[in-house]
Every structure is written in C-alpha cells, then in structure tokens.
C-alpha atoms as an extended CHARMM CRD file, in Angstrom:
* protein
*
       237  EXT
         1         1  MET       CA              0.0370000000        0.0090000000        0.0150000000  PROA      1               0.0000000000
         2         2  PRO       CA              1.5670000000        3.2960000000       -1.0800000000  PROA      2               0.0000000000
         3         3  ASN       CA              2.3170000000        5.7700000000        1.7050000000  PROA      3               0.0000000000
         4         4  TYR       CA              2.0630000000        9.2080000000        0.4500000000  PROA      4               0.0000000000
         5         5  GLY       CA              2.0600000000       10.8840000000        3.8600000000  PROA      5               0.0000000000
         6         6  LYS       CA              0.0000000000       13.9540000000        4.3610000000  PROA      6               0.0000000000
         7         7  VAL       CA             -1.6060000000       15.1290000000        1.1060000000  PROA      7               0.0000000000
         8         8  LEU       CA             -3.2090000000       18.5860000000        0.6920000000  PROA      8               0.0000000000
         9         9  ALA       CA             -5.3680000000       19.3150000000       -2.3140000000  PROA      9               0.0000000000
        10        10  VAL       CA             -5.5570000000       22.8530000000       -3.2060000000  PROA      10              0.0000000000
        11        11  VAL       CA             -8.3940000000       24.3160000000       -5.5410000000  PROA      11              0.0000000000
        12        12  PRO       CA             -7.4070000000       27.8290000000       -6.6670000000  PROA      12              0.0000000000
        13        13  ALA       CA            -10.7030000000       29.6770000000       -7.5800000000  PROA      13              0.0000000000
        14        14  ARG       CA            -10.3590000000       33.4100000000       -7.8000000000  PROA      14              0.0000000000
        15        15  GLY       CA            -13.2320000000       35.4540000000       -8.7050000000  PROA      15              0.0000000000
        16        16  GLY       CA            -11.9690000000       37.4530000000      -11.4810000000  PROA      16              0.0000000000
        17        17  SER       CA            -12.1660000000       36.0240000000      -14.8820000000  PROA      17              0.0000000000
        18        18  LYS       CA            -12.1630000000       37.9410000000      -18.4450000000  PROA      18              0.0000000000
        19        19  GLY       CA            -13.3740000000       35.3600000000      -20.7350000000  PROA      19              0.0000000000
        20        20  ILE       CA            -16.3910000000       34.1550000000      -18.7700000000  PROA      20              0.0000000000
        21        21  PRO       CA            -17.5390000000       36.2220000000      -15.6080000000  PROA      21              0.0000000000
        22        22  LEU       CA            -17.2290000000       34.4140000000      -12.3930000000  PROA      22              0.0000000000
        23        23  LYS       CA            -15.9570000000       31.3740000000      -14.5170000000  PROA      23              0.0000000000
        24        24  ASN       CA            -15.4680000000       29.0860000000      -11.5130000000  PROA      24              0.0000000000
        25        25  LEU       CA            -19.1740000000       28.9490000000      -10.8920000000  PROA      25              0.0000000000
        26        26  ALA       CA            -20.0400000000       28.5460000000      -14.5160000000  PROA      26              0.0000000000
        27        27  SER       CA            -22.1020000000       25.3350000000      -15.1380000000  PROA      27              0.0000000000
        28        28  VAL       CA            -20.8980000000       22.4960000000      -17.1450000000  PROA      28              0.0000000000
        29        29  GLY       CA            -23.2900000000       19.5020000000      -17.5240000000  PROA      29              0.0000000000
        30        30  GLY       CA            -25.5230000000       20.5050000000      -15.0360000000  PROA      30              0.0000000000
        31        31  LYS       CA            -22.8660000000       21.2000000000      -12.2490000000  PROA      31              0.0000000000
        32        32  THR       CA            -20.6830000000       24.2070000000      -11.6180000000  PROA      32              0.0000000000
        33        33  LEU       CA            -16.9260000000       23.7870000000      -12.4090000000  PROA      33              0.0000000000
        34        34  LEU       CA            -16.2930000000       24.2580000000       -8.6310000000  PROA      34              0.0000000000
        35        35  ALA       CA            -18.7160000000       21.7460000000       -7.6350000000  PROA      35              0.0000000000
        36        36  ARG       CA            -17.3990000000       19.1650000000      -10.1600000000  PROA      36              0.0000000000
        37        37  THR       CA            -13.9470000000       19.6560000000       -8.9380000000  PROA      37              0.0000000000
        38        38  LEU       CA            -14.7900000000       19.4370000000       -5.0840000000  PROA      38              0.0000000000
        39        39  GLU       CA            -17.0920000000       16.3090000000       -5.5470000000  PROA      39              0.0000000000
        40        40  LEU       CA            -14.1220000000       14.4960000000       -7.2970000000  PROA      40              0.0000000000
        41        41  ALA       CA            -11.7110000000       15.6390000000       -4.6260000000  PROA      41              0.0000000000
        42        42  GLN       CA            -13.9270000000       14.1750000000       -1.8620000000  PROA      42              0.0000000000
        43        43  THR       CA            -13.7350000000       10.6240000000       -3.3700000000  PROA      43              0.0000000000
        44        44  VAL       CA             -9.7600000000       10.5660000000       -3.2280000000  PROA      44              0.0000000000
        45        45  PRO       CA             -8.9640000000        8.8770000000        0.0660000000  PROA      45              0.0000000000
        46        46  GLU       CA             -5.2690000000        9.9110000000       -0.1610000000  PROA      46              0.0000000000
        47        47  PHE       CA             -6.3220000000       13.5720000000        0.3550000000  PROA      47              0.0000000000
        48        48  THR       CA             -5.7230000000       14.5990000000        3.9480000000  PROA      48              0.0000000000
        49        49  SER       CA             -7.1900000000       17.8950000000        3.4400000000  PROA      49              0.0000000000
        50        50  VAL       CA             -9.0030000000       19.8550000000        0.5920000000  PROA      50              0.0000000000
        51        51  CYS       CA             -9.0780000000       23.5720000000        0.5200000000  PROA      51              0.0000000000
        52        52  VAL       CA            -10.4070000000       26.3110000000       -1.9230000000  PROA      52              0.0000000000
        53        53  SER       CA             -8.1770000000       29.4770000000       -2.2380000000  PROA      53              0.0000000000
        54        54  THR       CA            -10.3710000000       32.1410000000       -3.1820000000  PROA      54              0.0000000000
        55        55  ASP       CA            -11.0410000000       35.8570000000       -3.0230000000  PROA      55              0.0000000000
        56        56  HSD       CA            -14.7120000000       35.8470000000       -3.8390000000  PROA      56              0.0000000000
        57        57  GLU       CA            -17.7380000000       35.6280000000       -1.4060000000  PROA      57              0.0000000000
        58        58  HSD       CA            -19.8780000000       33.6440000000       -3.7060000000  PROA      58              0.0000000000
        59        59  ILE       CA            -17.3200000000       31.1400000000       -4.2600000000  PROA      59              0.0000000000
        60        60  LYS       CA            -16.5850000000       30.8820000000       -0.6260000000  PROA      60              0.0000000000
        61        61  GLU       CA            -20.4320000000       30.3080000000        0.0010000000  PROA      61              0.0000000000
        62        62  ALA       CA            -20.3750000000       27.5840000000       -2.6630000000  PROA      62              0.0000000000
        63        63  ALA       CA            -17.2100000000       25.7970000000       -1.2570000000  PROA      63              0.0000000000
        64        64  ARG       CA            -18.5470000000       25.8250000000        2.2160000000  PROA      64              0.0000000000
        65        65  LYS       CA            -21.4630000000       23.6540000000        1.0290000000  PROA      65              0.0000000000
        66        66  PHE       CA            -19.1470000000       20.6390000000        0.8820000000  PROA      66              0.0000000000
        67        67  ASP       CA            -18.2590000000       18.9130000000        4.2130000000  PROA      67              0.0000000000
        68        68  GLY       CA            -14.5270000000       18.9210000000        5.2120000000  PROA      68              0.0000000000
        69        69  VAL       CA            -13.6860000000       21.6030000000        2.5590000000  PROA      69              0.0000000000
        70        70  VAL       CA            -11.5940000000       24.3270000000        4.1720000000  PROA      70              0.0000000000
        71        71  VAL       CA            -11.9960000000       27.8680000000        2.5730000000  PROA      71              0.0000000000
        72        72  VAL       CA             -8.5230000000       29.8320000000        2.4640000000  PROA      72              0.0000000000
        73        73  ASP       CA             -9.0720000000       33.5220000000        2.1210000000  PROA      73              0.0000000000
        74        74  ARG       CA             -6.6640000000       34.6140000000       -0.6050000000  PROA      74              0.0000000000
        75        75  PRO       CA             -5.0900000000       38.0910000000       -0.0540000000  PROA      75              0.0000000000
        76        76  GLN       CA             -5.6450000000       40.8230000000       -2.5960000000  PROA      76              0.0000000000
        77        77  GLU       CA             -1.9280000000       40.6290000000       -3.6270000000  PROA      77              0.0000000000
        78        78  LEU       CA             -2.3780000000       37.0640000000       -4.8120000000  PROA      78              0.0000000000
        79        79  SER       CA             -5.7810000000       37.6830000000       -6.5770000000  PROA      79              0.0000000000
        80        80  GLY       CA             -4.5170000000       39.3930000000       -9.9250000000  PROA      80              0.0000000000
        81        81  ASP       CA             -4.5000000000       37.6140000000      -13.3710000000  PROA      81              0.0000000000
        82        82  ARG       CA             -0.7010000000       37.9480000000      -13.5630000000  PROA      82              0.0000000000
        83        83  VAL       CA             -0.1470000000       36.1070000000      -10.2490000000  PROA      83              0.0000000000
        84        84  GLY       CA              1.2640000000       32.6210000000      -10.7980000000  PROA      84              0.0000000000
        85        85  ASP       CA              0.1240000000       29.3040000000       -9.4360000000  PROA      85              0.0000000000
        86        86  VAL       CA              3.2250000000       28.7250000000       -6.9780000000  PROA      86              0.0000000000
        87        87  PRO       CA              2.6220000000       31.7200000000       -4.6790000000  PROA      87              0.0000000000
        88        88  VAL       CA             -1.1250000000       30.8070000000       -4.4350000000  PROA      88              0.0000000000
        89        89  LEU       CA             -0.1910000000       27.1520000000       -3.5810000000  PROA      89              0.0000000000
        90        90  GLN       CA              2.4090000000       28.2990000000       -1.0140000000  PROA      90              0.0000000000
        91        91  HSD       CA              0.0600000000       30.6980000000        0.7240000000  PROA      91              0.0000000000
        92        92  ALA       CA             -2.6310000000       28.0060000000        0.9040000000  PROA      92              0.0000000000
        93        93  ALA       CA             -0.2860000000       25.2760000000        2.3060000000  PROA      93              0.0000000000
        94        94  GLU       CA              0.9470000000       27.7050000000        4.8600000000  PROA      94              0.0000000000
        95        95  VAL       CA             -2.5620000000       28.6620000000        5.8850000000  PROA      95              0.0000000000
        96        96  MET       CA             -3.5820000000       25.0210000000        6.3320000000  PROA      96              0.0000000000
        97        97  GLU       CA             -0.5240000000       24.0960000000        8.0550000000  PROA      97              0.0000000000
        98        98  THR       CA             -1.0070000000       26.8600000000       10.7220000000  PROA      98              0.0000000000
        99        99  GLN       CA             -4.6200000000       25.6540000000       11.3540000000  PROA      99              0.0000000000
       100       100  ARG       CA             -3.5160000000       22.0760000000       11.6440000000  PROA      100             0.0000000000
       101       101  GLY       CA             -0.3480000000       22.6070000000       13.4940000000  PROA      101             0.0000000000
       102       102  ASP       CA              1.3330000000       20.0810000000       11.2110000000  PROA      102             0.0000000000
       103       103  VAL       CA              2.9980000000       20.0910000000        7.7910000000  PROA      103             0.0000000000
       104       104  PHE       CA              1.9760000000       18.3270000000        4.7260000000  PROA      104             0.0000000000
       105       105  ASP       CA              4.1210000000       16.0460000000        2.5700000000  PROA      105             0.0000000000
       106       106  VAL       CA              2.5540000000       16.4580000000       -0.8790000000  PROA      106             0.0000000000
       107       107  VAL       CA              0.4830000000       19.2740000000       -2.2980000000  PROA      107             0.0000000000
       108       108  VAL       CA             -1.7640000000       18.7240000000       -5.1940000000  PROA      108             0.0000000000
       109       109  MET       CA             -3.3110000000       21.4540000000       -7.3850000000  PROA      109             0.0000000000
       110       110  LEU       CA             -6.5940000000       20.8270000000       -9.0260000000  PROA      110             0.0000000000
       111       111  GLN       CA             -7.6070000000       23.5930000000      -11.3340000000  PROA      111             0.0000000000
       112       112  VAL       CA            -11.3860000000       24.1000000000      -11.5300000000  PROA      112             0.0000000000
       113       113  THR       CA            -11.2200000000       24.7720000000      -15.2460000000  PROA      113             0.0000000000
       114       114  SER       CA            -10.6090000000       21.0850000000      -15.9150000000  PROA      114             0.0000000000
       115       115  PRO       CA            -14.1460000000       19.5440000000      -15.8000000000  PROA      115             0.0000000000
       116       116  LEU       CA            -13.1540000000       16.1020000000      -17.4520000000  PROA      116             0.0000000000
       117       117  ARG       CA            -10.4440000000       15.3310000000      -14.9140000000  PROA      117             0.0000000000
       118       118  THR       CA            -10.8660000000       11.6930000000      -13.6110000000  PROA      118             0.0000000000
       119       119  LYS       CA             -9.8620000000       10.2960000000      -10.3090000000  PROA      119             0.0000000000
       120       120  THR       CA             -7.1330000000        8.2290000000      -12.0800000000  PROA      120             0.0000000000
       121       121  ASP       CA             -5.5540000000       11.4970000000      -13.2450000000  PROA      121             0.0000000000
       122       122  ILE       CA             -5.0480000000       12.2350000000       -9.3830000000  PROA      122             0.0000000000
       123       123  THR       CA             -3.9640000000        8.9330000000       -8.2400000000  PROA      123             0.0000000000
       124       124  SER       CA             -1.6130000000        8.2350000000      -11.0970000000  PROA      124             0.0000000000
       125       125  CYS       CA              0.1090000000       11.5300000000      -10.2130000000  PROA      125             0.0000000000
       126       126  LEU       CA              0.5670000000       10.6340000000       -6.6100000000  PROA      126             0.0000000000
       127       127  GLU       CA              1.6960000000        7.1460000000       -7.6220000000  PROA      127             0.0000000000
       128       128  ARG       CA              4.4430000000        8.4890000000       -9.8940000000  PROA      128             0.0000000000
       129       129  LEU       CA              5.5150000000       11.1450000000       -7.4010000000  PROA      129             0.0000000000
       130       130  GLU       CA              6.2370000000        8.4520000000       -4.7690000000  PROA      130             0.0000000000
       131       131  SER       CA              7.6140000000        5.7880000000       -7.3200000000  PROA      131             0.0000000000
       132       132  ASP       CA             10.1340000000        8.0900000000       -9.1750000000  PROA      132             0.0000000000
       133       133  GLU       CA             11.0270000000        9.9730000000       -6.2070000000  PROA      133             0.0000000000
       134       134  CYS       CA             10.7450000000       13.2680000000       -8.1930000000  PROA      134             0.0000000000
       135       135  ASP       CA              9.5870000000       16.7040000000       -7.3320000000  PROA      135             0.0000000000
       136       136  ALA       CA              6.6290000000       17.2590000000       -9.5010000000  PROA      136             0.0000000000
       137       137  VAL       CA              4.1450000000       15.1910000000      -11.7420000000  PROA      137             0.0000000000
       138       138  TRP       CA              1.9720000000       16.8520000000      -14.3380000000  PROA      138             0.0000000000
       139       139  THR       CA             -1.0110000000       15.4030000000      -16.3220000000  PROA      139             0.0000000000
       140       140  VAL       CA             -0.5030000000       15.8770000000      -20.0690000000  PROA      140             0.0000000000
       141       141  SER       CA             -2.2890000000       15.0270000000      -23.1990000000  PROA      141             0.0000000000
       142       142  PRO       CA             -0.9860000000       14.2260000000      -26.6830000000  PROA      142             0.0000000000
       143       143  THR       CA             -0.8840000000       17.1520000000      -29.1510000000  PROA      143             0.0000000000
       144       144  GLU       CA             -2.3060000000       16.5940000000      -32.3540000000  PROA      144             0.0000000000
       145       145  LEU       CA              0.2070000000       16.6200000000      -35.1560000000  PROA      145             0.0000000000
       146       146  HSD       CA             -1.1440000000       19.7480000000      -36.9650000000  PROA      146             0.0000000000
       147       147  TYR       CA             -0.4560000000       21.7160000000      -33.8580000000  PROA      147             0.0000000000
       148       148  HSD       CA              3.1610000000       20.1870000000      -33.5760000000  PROA      148             0.0000000000
       149       149  PRO       CA              5.6750000000       22.8870000000      -32.6360000000  PROA      149             0.0000000000
       150       150  LEU       CA              7.7370000000       22.1810000000      -35.9040000000  PROA      150             0.0000000000
       151       151  LYS       CA              4.5050000000       22.9470000000      -37.9600000000  PROA      151             0.0000000000
       152       152  GLN       CA              3.9400000000       26.3350000000      -36.2640000000  PROA      152             0.0000000000
       153       153  VAL       CA              4.6130000000       29.7000000000      -37.8830000000  PROA      153             0.0000000000
       154       154  THR       CA              4.6270000000       33.3160000000      -36.9120000000  PROA      154             0.0000000000
       155       155  VAL       CA              3.2720000000       36.2440000000      -38.7130000000  PROA      155             0.0000000000
       156       156  GLY       CA              5.0510000000       39.6570000000      -38.3750000000  PROA      156             0.0000000000
       157       157  ASN       CA              5.1010000000       43.0490000000      -39.9880000000  PROA      157             0.0000000000
       158       158  ASP       CA              3.5580000000       43.1640000000      -43.4100000000  PROA      158             0.0000000000
       159       159  SER       CA              2.2620000000       39.6430000000      -42.8840000000  PROA      159             0.0000000000
       160       160  GLU       CA              5.6820000000       38.3810000000      -43.1320000000  PROA      160             0.0000000000
       161       161  LEU       CA              5.5790000000       34.6860000000      -42.3320000000  PROA      161             0.0000000000
       162       162  SER       CA              8.4470000000       32.8080000000      -40.5120000000  PROA      162             0.0000000000
       163       163  LEU       CA              8.8860000000       29.4950000000      -39.1460000000  PROA      163             0.0000000000
       164       164  TYR       CA              8.5240000000       29.3780000000      -35.4450000000  PROA      164             0.0000000000
       165       165  ASP       CA             11.4470000000       26.7500000000      -35.3280000000  PROA      165             0.0000000000
       166       166  GLU       CA             13.7480000000       26.6270000000      -38.2610000000  PROA      166             0.0000000000
       167       167  LYS       CA             14.0350000000       22.8880000000      -37.8670000000  PROA      167             0.0000000000
       168       168  GLY       CA             10.4830000000       22.5160000000      -39.1950000000  PROA      168             0.0000000000
       169       169  SER       CA             11.8110000000       23.2370000000      -42.9140000000  PROA      169             0.0000000000
       170       170  ALA       CA             13.5280000000       19.7170000000      -42.8070000000  PROA      170             0.0000000000
       171       171  ILE       CA             10.1700000000       17.9720000000      -41.9110000000  PROA      171             0.0000000000
       172       172  ILE       CA              8.4610000000       16.4570000000      -45.1210000000  PROA      172             0.0000000000
       173       173  ALA       CA              6.1970000000       13.7810000000      -43.7000000000  PROA      173             0.0000000000
       174       174  ARG       CA              4.2450000000       13.8040000000      -40.4530000000  PROA      174             0.0000000000
       175       175  GLN       CA              5.7260000000       10.4430000000      -39.5990000000  PROA      175             0.0000000000
       176       176  GLU       CA              8.8880000000       12.3510000000      -39.0630000000  PROA      176             0.0000000000
       177       177  LEU       CA              7.4750000000       14.4220000000      -36.1690000000  PROA      177             0.0000000000
       178       178  GLU       CA              8.3660000000       13.3280000000      -32.7220000000  PROA      178             0.0000000000
       179       179  PRO       CA              5.2030000000       13.1180000000      -30.6190000000  PROA      179             0.0000000000
       180       180  VAL       CA              4.9480000000       16.0180000000      -28.1260000000  PROA      180             0.0000000000
       181       181  PHE       CA              2.2990000000       16.6330000000      -25.4200000000  PROA      181             0.0000000000
       182       182  HSD       CA              0.8250000000       19.6730000000      -23.5150000000  PROA      182             0.0000000000
       183       183  ARG       CA             -0.3070000000       20.1480000000      -20.0850000000  PROA      183             0.0000000000
       184       184  ASN       CA             -3.8850000000       19.7010000000      -19.5540000000  PROA      184             0.0000000000
       185       185  GLY       CA             -4.4340000000       21.1990000000      -16.3020000000  PROA      185             0.0000000000
       186       186  SER       CA             -6.2410000000       18.2080000000      -14.6150000000  PROA      186             0.0000000000
       187       187  CYS       CA             -3.5560000000       17.5600000000      -11.9550000000  PROA      187             0.0000000000
       188       188  TYR       CA             -0.2460000000       18.7930000000      -10.6760000000  PROA      188             0.0000000000
       189       189  ALA       CA              1.2800000000       16.9320000000       -7.7620000000  PROA      189             0.0000000000
       190       190  LEU       CA              4.3000000000       18.4800000000       -5.9020000000  PROA      190             0.0000000000
       191       191  THR       CA              6.3110000000       17.4530000000       -2.9590000000  PROA      191             0.0000000000
       192       192  ARG       CA              5.8760000000       20.1760000000       -0.2890000000  PROA      192             0.0000000000
       193       193  HSD       CA              9.7260000000       20.6590000000       -0.0720000000  PROA      193             0.0000000000
       194       194  PHE       CA              9.8930000000       21.5540000000       -3.7710000000  PROA      194             0.0000000000
       195       195  LEU       CA              6.8900000000       23.6720000000       -3.6010000000  PROA      195             0.0000000000
       196       196  MET       CA              8.1300000000       25.7520000000       -0.7600000000  PROA      196             0.0000000000
       197       197  HSD       CA             11.4340000000       26.3510000000       -2.4200000000  PROA      197             0.0000000000
       198       198  THR       CA             10.6490000000       27.0220000000       -5.9160000000  PROA      198             0.0000000000
       199       199  THR       CA              9.0710000000       29.8190000000       -8.1640000000  PROA      199             0.0000000000
       200       200  SER       CA              7.9950000000       27.3880000000      -10.9310000000  PROA      200             0.0000000000
       201       201  LEU       CA              5.8440000000       24.2760000000      -11.0020000000  PROA      201             0.0000000000
       202       202  TYR       CA              8.6820000000       22.6480000000      -13.3940000000  PROA      202             0.0000000000
       203       203  SER       CA             11.5990000000       21.0890000000      -11.7540000000  PROA      203             0.0000000000
       204       204  PRO       CA             14.4500000000       20.5030000000      -14.4220000000  PROA      204             0.0000000000
       205       205  GLY       CA             15.1910000000       16.8560000000      -14.6130000000  PROA      205             0.0000000000
       206       206  ARG       CA             12.7700000000       15.9870000000      -11.6840000000  PROA      206             0.0000000000
       207       207  THR       CA              9.3020000000       16.4870000000      -13.2540000000  PROA      207             0.0000000000
       208       208  ARG       CA              7.4500000000       13.5180000000      -14.5910000000  PROA      208             0.0000000000
       209       209  ALA       CA              4.3430000000       13.3140000000      -16.7130000000  PROA      209             0.0000000000
       210       210  VAL       CA              1.1240000000       11.2600000000      -16.4790000000  PROA      210             0.0000000000
       211       211  VAL       CA             -0.5850000000       11.0030000000      -19.7910000000  PROA      211             0.0000000000
       212       212  SER       CA             -4.4430000000       11.3410000000      -19.2490000000  PROA      212             0.0000000000
       213       213  ASP       CA             -6.5250000000        8.6560000000      -20.6640000000  PROA      213             0.0000000000
       214       214  GLY       CA             -9.1300000000       10.3570000000      -23.0570000000  PROA      214             0.0000000000
       215       215  PRO       CA             -9.9830000000       13.8620000000      -23.9270000000  PROA      215             0.0000000000
       216       216  ARG       CA             -9.4370000000       16.7880000000      -21.4890000000  PROA      216             0.0000000000
       217       217  VAL       CA            -10.8180000000       20.2770000000      -21.7710000000  PROA      217             0.0000000000
       218       218  ASN       CA             -9.5220000000       23.5180000000      -20.1900000000  PROA      218             0.0000000000
       219       219  ILE       CA            -12.2640000000       25.9380000000      -19.8190000000  PROA      219             0.0000000000
       220       220  ASP       CA            -11.2020000000       29.5510000000      -20.9500000000  PROA      220             0.0000000000
       221       221  GLY       CA            -14.3390000000       30.7150000000      -23.1120000000  PROA      221             0.0000000000
       222       222  PRO       CA            -17.7420000000       29.8300000000      -23.9130000000  PROA      222             0.0000000000
       223       223  ASP       CA            -16.7250000000       27.5560000000      -26.7580000000  PROA      223             0.0000000000
       224       224  ASP       CA            -14.7630000000       25.4660000000      -24.3860000000  PROA      224             0.0000000000
       225       225  ILE       CA            -17.9270000000       24.9270000000      -22.0020000000  PROA      225             0.0000000000
       226       226  GLU       CA            -19.7870000000       23.6790000000      -25.3250000000  PROA      226             0.0000000000
       227       227  ALA       CA            -16.9170000000       21.3330000000      -26.0080000000  PROA      227             0.0000000000
       228       228  ALA       CA            -16.8970000000       20.0140000000      -22.4500000000  PROA      228             0.0000000000
       229       229  GLU       CA            -20.4810000000       19.3790000000      -22.4760000000  PROA      229             0.0000000000
       230       230  ARG       CA            -20.4000000000       17.5340000000      -25.7800000000  PROA      230             0.0000000000
       231       231  LEU       CA            -17.6640000000       15.2810000000      -24.3990000000  PROA      231             0.0000000000
       232       232  LEU       CA            -19.5480000000       14.6760000000      -21.0250000000  PROA      232             0.0000000000
       233       233  THR       CA            -22.7410000000       13.6840000000      -22.9340000000  PROA      233             0.0000000000
       234       234  GLN       CA            -20.7990000000       11.1550000000      -25.0760000000  PROA      234             0.0000000000
       235       235  GLU       CA            -19.2970000000        9.6110000000      -21.9130000000  PROA      235             0.0000000000
       236       236  GLN       CA            -22.8300000000        9.0840000000      -20.4670000000  PROA      236             0.0000000000
       237       237  HSD       CA            -24.0550000000        7.2790000000      -23.7380000000  PROA      237             0.0000000000
C-alpha cells in the first residue's frame, strides 16, 4: 500500500475572469466547475485535507457547502490575473499548516477549469511522485500533429511569415514528427519541500508526466464549455 504521507489538495478559484464572468461557478453538464472539482476531490482517500483558495464571497459560500472543505481567504496581492500558481499554492499550504499545527508532505493542485478530470489522473500523479521520487508530476495530453511545434509559424509586420522553429523546414512527412504533449491542467502533484523552495511548477530533470486517458478540456471561454458538455454527453452514452 503506497504511503504518500499527508496530502493537501488545493483548488485555486479566484473571482476575476475576463473570458467568462465568475468562471469558476459556471455550469458544465448541470454542475458548476467548482462543484465538479470538489465532488471528485472528496472521493480521493489519499487527500488528508481539501481547501479552496479564493477571494470571492460567492465562491466561498459555494465551497462551504461541501463537508470538510476548508476555505482559504486569498489576499488581494495574490488575486490578480498576473499572479502565478506557485505563490497561491504556497500561501494555501502555509494557512492550512498553521490551522492544523502540522506540515504536509505533498500538495496537489486541482484547477477548477478542468471538468473532464478523472480520479485516475490524481491517483496516477501521486503514484508516480512516490515511485519516481521526483519533485513534481503533471498530467499531459498528446498534441495533435497539425499543432506540432515544428509546424507552427509566426506572422510579423507586413504579414511576413516565419517558421517558429527553423528545424520545421526539414520536416517532409508527419511521420517524422516526434510526438509531443501539452499540459492539460487536470492535476499537478508536488512535494511540499519542492513547492516551498521554488518559483515554478517545473523542476528541471525532476518533473514527470502522466498521460491522461481520454480527452481533456481546459475552460477558458464559452466555446470550451460547449466542447466539454459534448464530451460529457458522449461519456454518458
């Protein structure tokens, strides 16, 4: 039986959003994004504690409806759209540890904007974090070949087209393209020691990947909500 120690799940959910007003309370498939995330988090026995880091009263009210979920008041200086994930996670961990009088071993970030996340995404990240003795594990998804970095271009002044990477000029057939992946936001698992001493979720040479099984959608605008609802409907049939 794996022993992950004390695991804190942090759900960042600030109130500000430009694409969709109060996006974290937007409904997808009959449930809010926040509710979907917290319902799933409550099914993960490896989690010692679950908290929601937010600056918005409506989100606080919604989070408090879930038994055992702790609301962490996010300070104003951590609520802007230019604030990265690391300081938010560090703040949440420090607040929770002060309340508990104890420290965690692992911190997991569950972004509300990933409604197709599965329990396996989370448990696989925890398993890899322990088995590989690394600093961080991210969930990723395969990138379709027509979005491959070597097929990307930039458009400059006067519509001048340039290759994003000059190595792309040597690619003739798509079979020559090495598979690449992109982070899908479903789960990030970090050791506490790494989190509290870093400025990035990425640890060079000590970050591992879990490839998610099936499609994942990251909600940014209305079109993403429609895509997620279509996929959820397909899963139910």
